CSV table of C-alpha atoms in Angstrom, one decimal:
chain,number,residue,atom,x,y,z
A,1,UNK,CA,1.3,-18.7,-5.4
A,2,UNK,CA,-0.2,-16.4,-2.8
A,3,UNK,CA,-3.4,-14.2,-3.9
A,4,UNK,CA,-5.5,-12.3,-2.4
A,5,UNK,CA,-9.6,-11.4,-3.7
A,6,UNK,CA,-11.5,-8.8,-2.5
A,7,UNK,CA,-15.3,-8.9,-2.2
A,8,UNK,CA,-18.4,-6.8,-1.1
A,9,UNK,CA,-20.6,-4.3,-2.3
A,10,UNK,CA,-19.6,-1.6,-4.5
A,11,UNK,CA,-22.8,0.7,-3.4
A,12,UNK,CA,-23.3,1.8,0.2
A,13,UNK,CA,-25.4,4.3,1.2
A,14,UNK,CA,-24.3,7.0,3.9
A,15,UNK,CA,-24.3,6.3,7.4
A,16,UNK,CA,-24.6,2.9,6.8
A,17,UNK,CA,-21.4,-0.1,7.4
A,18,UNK,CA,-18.8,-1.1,4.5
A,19,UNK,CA,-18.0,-4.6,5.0
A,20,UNK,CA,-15.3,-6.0,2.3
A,21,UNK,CA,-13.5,-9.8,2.8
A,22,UNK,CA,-10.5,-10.9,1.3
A,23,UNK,CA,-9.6,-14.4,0.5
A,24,UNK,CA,-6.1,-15.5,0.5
A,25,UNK,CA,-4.9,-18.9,-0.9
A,26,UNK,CA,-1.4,-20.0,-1.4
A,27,UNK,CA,-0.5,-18.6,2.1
A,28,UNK,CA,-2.1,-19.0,5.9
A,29,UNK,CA,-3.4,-15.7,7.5
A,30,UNK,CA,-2.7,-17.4,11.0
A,31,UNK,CA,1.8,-16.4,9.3
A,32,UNK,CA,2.1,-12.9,8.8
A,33,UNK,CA,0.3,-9.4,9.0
A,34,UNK,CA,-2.6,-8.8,6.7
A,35,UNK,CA,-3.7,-5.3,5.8
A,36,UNK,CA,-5.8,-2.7,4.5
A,37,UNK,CA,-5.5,0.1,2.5
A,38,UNK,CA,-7.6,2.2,0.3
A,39,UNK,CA,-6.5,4.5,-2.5
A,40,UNK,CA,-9.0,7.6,-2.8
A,41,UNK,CA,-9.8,9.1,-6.5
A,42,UNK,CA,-6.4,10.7,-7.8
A,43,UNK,CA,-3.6,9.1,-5.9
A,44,UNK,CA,-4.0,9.9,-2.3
A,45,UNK,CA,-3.0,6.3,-0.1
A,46,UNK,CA,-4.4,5.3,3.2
A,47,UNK,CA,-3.1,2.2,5.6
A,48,UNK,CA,-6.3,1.4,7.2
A,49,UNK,CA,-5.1,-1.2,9.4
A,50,UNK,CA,-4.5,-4.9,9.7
A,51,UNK,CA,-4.8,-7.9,11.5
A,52,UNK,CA,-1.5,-10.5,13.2
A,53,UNK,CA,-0.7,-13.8,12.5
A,54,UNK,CA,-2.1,-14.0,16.0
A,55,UNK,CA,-5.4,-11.9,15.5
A,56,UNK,CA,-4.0,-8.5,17.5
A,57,UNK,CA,-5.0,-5.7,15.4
A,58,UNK,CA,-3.9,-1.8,14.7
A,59,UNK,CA,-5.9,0.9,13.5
A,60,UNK,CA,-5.2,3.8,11.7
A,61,UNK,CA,-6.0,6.6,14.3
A,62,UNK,CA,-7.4,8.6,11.9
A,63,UNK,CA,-10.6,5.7,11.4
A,64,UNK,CA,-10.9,6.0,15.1
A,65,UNK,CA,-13.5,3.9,16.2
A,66,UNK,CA,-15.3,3.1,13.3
A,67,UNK,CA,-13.0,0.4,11.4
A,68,UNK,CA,-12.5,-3.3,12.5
A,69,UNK,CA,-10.6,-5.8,11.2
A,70,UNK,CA,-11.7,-9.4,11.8
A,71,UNK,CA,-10.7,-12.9,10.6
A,72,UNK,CA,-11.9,-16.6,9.7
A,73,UNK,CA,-9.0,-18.9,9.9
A,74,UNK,CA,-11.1,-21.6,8.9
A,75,UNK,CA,-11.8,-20.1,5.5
A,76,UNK,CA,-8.4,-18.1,5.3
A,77,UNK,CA,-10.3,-15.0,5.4
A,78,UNK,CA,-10.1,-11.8,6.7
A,79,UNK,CA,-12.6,-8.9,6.9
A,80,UNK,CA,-12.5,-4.9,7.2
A,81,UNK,CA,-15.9,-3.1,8.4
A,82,UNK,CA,-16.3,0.4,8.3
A,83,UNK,CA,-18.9,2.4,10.5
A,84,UNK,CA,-20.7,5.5,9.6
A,85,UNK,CA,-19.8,5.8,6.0
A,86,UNK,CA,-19.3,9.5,4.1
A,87,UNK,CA,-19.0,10.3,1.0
A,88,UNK,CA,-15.3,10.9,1.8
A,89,UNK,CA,-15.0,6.6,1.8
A,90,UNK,CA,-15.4,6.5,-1.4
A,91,UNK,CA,-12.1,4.7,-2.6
A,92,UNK,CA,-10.5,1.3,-4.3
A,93,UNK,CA,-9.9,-0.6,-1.2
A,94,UNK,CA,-7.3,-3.3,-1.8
A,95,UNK,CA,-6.1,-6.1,1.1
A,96,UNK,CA,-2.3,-6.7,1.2
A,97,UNK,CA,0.0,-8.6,2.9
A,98,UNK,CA,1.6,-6.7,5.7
A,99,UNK,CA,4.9,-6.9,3.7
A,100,UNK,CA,2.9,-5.6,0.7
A,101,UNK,CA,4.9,-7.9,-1.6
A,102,UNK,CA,1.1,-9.2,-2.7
A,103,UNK,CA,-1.9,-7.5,-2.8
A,104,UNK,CA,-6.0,-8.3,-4.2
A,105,UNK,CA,-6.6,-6.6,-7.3
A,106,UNK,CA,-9.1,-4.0,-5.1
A,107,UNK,CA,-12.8,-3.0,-5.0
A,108,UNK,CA,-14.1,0.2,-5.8
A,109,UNK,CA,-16.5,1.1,-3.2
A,110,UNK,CA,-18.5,4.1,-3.7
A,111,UNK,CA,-20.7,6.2,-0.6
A,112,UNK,CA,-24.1,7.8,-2.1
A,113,UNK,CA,-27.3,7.5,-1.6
B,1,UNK,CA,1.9,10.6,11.4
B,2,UNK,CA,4.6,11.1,9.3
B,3,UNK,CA,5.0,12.9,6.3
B,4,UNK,CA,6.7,11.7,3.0
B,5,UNK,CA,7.1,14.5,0.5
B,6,UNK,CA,7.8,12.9,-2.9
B,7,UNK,CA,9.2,15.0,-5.8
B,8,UNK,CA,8.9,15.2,-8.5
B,9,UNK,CA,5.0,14.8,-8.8
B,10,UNK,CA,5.2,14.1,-12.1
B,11,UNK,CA,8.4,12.9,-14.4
B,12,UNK,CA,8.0,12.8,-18.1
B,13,UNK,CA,10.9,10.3,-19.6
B,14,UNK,CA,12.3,9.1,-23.0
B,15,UNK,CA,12.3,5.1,-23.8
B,16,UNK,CA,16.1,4.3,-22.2
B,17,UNK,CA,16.4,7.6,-20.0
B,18,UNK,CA,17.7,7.4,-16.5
B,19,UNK,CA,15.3,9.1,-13.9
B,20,UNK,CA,15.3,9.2,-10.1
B,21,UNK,CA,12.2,10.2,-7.3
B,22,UNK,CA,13.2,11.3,-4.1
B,23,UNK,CA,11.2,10.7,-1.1
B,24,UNK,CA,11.6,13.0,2.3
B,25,UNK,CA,10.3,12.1,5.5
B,26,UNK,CA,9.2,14.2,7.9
B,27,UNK,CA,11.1,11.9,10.8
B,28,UNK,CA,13.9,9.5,10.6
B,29,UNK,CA,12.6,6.4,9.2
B,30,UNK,CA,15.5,3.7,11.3
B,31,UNK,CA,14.0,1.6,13.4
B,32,UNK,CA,15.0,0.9,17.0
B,33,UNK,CA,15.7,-2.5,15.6
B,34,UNK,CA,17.9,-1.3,12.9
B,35,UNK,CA,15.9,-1.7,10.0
B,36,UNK,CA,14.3,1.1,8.0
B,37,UNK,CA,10.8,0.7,7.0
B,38,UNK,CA,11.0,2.6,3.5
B,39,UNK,CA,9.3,0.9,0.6
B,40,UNK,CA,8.6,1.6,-3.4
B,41,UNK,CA,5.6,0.3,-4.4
B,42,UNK,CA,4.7,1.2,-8.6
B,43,UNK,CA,0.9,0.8,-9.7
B,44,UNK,CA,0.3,0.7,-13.3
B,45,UNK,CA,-2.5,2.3,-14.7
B,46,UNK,CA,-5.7,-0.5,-14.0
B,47,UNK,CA,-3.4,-2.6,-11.8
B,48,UNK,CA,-3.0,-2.9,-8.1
B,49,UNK,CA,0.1,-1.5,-6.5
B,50,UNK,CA,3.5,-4.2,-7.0
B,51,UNK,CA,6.7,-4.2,-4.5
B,52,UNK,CA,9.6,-3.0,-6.3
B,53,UNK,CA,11.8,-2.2,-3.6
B,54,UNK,CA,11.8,-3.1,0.4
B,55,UNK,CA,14.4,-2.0,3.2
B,56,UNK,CA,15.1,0.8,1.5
B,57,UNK,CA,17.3,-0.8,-1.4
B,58,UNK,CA,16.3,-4.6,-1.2
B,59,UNK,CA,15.1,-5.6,-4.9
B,60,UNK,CA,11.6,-7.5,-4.7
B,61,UNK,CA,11.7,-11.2,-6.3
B,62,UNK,CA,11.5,-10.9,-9.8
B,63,UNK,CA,12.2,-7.1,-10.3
B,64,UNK,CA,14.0,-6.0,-13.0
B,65,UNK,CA,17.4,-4.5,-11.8
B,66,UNK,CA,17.6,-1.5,-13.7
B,67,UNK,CA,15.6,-0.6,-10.3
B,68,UNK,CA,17.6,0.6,-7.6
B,69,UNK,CA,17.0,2.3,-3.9
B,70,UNK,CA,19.2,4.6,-1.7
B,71,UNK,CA,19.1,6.5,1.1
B,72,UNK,CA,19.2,7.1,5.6
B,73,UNK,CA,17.4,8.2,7.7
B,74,UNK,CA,14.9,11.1,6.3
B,75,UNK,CA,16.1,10.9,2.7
B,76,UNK,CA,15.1,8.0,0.1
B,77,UNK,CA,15.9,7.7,-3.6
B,78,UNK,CA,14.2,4.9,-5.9
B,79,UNK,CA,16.8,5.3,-9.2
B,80,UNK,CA,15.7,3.9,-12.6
B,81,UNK,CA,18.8,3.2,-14.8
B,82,UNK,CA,17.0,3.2,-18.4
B,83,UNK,CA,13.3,3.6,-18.5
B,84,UNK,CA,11.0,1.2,-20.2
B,85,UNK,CA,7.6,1.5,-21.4
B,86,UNK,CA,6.3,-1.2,-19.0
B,87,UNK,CA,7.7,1.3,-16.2
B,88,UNK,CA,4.9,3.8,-16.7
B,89,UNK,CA,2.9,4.6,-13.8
B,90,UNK,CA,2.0,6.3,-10.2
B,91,UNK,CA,5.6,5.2,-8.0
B,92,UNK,CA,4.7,5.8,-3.8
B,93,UNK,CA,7.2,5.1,-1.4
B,94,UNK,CA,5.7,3.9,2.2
B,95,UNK,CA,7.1,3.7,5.5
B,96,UNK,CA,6.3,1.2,8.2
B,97,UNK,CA,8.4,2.4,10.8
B,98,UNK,CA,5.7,4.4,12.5
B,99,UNK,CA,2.4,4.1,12.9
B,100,UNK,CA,0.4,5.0,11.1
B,101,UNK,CA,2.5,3.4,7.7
B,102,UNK,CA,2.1,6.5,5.7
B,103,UNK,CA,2.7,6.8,2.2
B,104,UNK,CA,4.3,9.2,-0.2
B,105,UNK,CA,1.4,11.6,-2.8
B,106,UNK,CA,3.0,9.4,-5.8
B,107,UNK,CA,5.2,10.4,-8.7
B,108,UNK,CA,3.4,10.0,-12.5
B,109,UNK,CA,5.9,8.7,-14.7
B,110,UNK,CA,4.9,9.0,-18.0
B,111,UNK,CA,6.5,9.5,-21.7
B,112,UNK,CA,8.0,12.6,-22.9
């Protein structure tokens, strides 16, 4: 069975680096498209971006240049880190497949200081 | 990036009622490959969001099938042919033709 597990802190303060992992098992990160995506309080979605089977990524223009999405085939992980958190990151970010048939049960991250 | 406009935004429904959510994009959503990238996803309430229905009208692996999708090009339907209480929840269709993926405001379904 594939799953997915986010994991990182749920504090940050402003201006400082998110930096979440997710942790798949059932399924190899080196098959597929992996993916992030947060959901902001009330319903509002975001793709953020993801990483290949082959370690290419794509970014959600709107992150510019402050997201990166990295990986650890070793471990069957992948990472998202987010530069120059606002209070406007404040979100559940969940990792999903790129098909978005599974998906981690996400991590409420909130920005303050 | 493109738009999806879902209505309604929120759909109140009896046990056993049929109900349907439409979902517009703001661009055609086939693919120079042929596929269309048009998705429903349902969150329940404290759950993360689940695939109910891919490829515009493919049913997800181990999906009920009183779900049911339809639609070309701008305009997307997810159907519901008798509600059930497990049903309740924020419905979002997606699209991954362009990028960005983009992802419809959500419809609440709740009970009337």
């Amino acid at each position: 069975e594939v799953q997915l597990q986010e994991s990182g802190p749920g504090l940050v303060k402003p201006s400082q680096s998110l930096s979440l992992t997710c942790s798949v098992t059932g399924y190899s990160i080196t098959s597929n498209y992996w993916g992030w995506i947060r959901k902001f309080p009330g319903n509002k979605m975001e793709w953020m971006g993801y990483i290949s089977y082959s370690g290419s990524t794509s970014y959600n223009p709107s992150l510019k240049s402050r997201i990166s999405i990295t990986r650890d085939t070793s471990k069957n992980q992948f990472f998202l880190q987010l530069n120059s958190v606002t209070t406007e990151d404040t979100a559940t970010y969940y990792c999903a497949r790129g098909d978005l048939a599974y998906w981690g049960q996400g991590t409420l991250v909130t920005v303050s200081s | 990036d493109v738009v999806l406009t879902q209505t309604p935004p929120t759909l109140s429904a009896t046990i056993g009622q049929s109900v349907s959510i439409s979902c517009r994009s703001s661009q055609s959503l086939l693919h120079s490959n042929g596929n269309t990238y048009l998705h429903w996803l349902l969150q329940r309430p404290g759950q993360s969001p689940q695939l109910l229905i891919y490829l515009v009208s493919r049913l997800e692996s181990g999906v009920p099938n009183r779900f049911s999708g339809s639609g070309s090009g701008t305009d997307f339907t997810l159907k519901i042919s008798g509600v059930e209480a497990e049903d309740l929840g924020v419905y979002y269709c997606v699209q991954g033709t362009h990028a960005p993926y983009t992802f419809g405001a959500g419809t609440k379904l709740e009970l009337k």
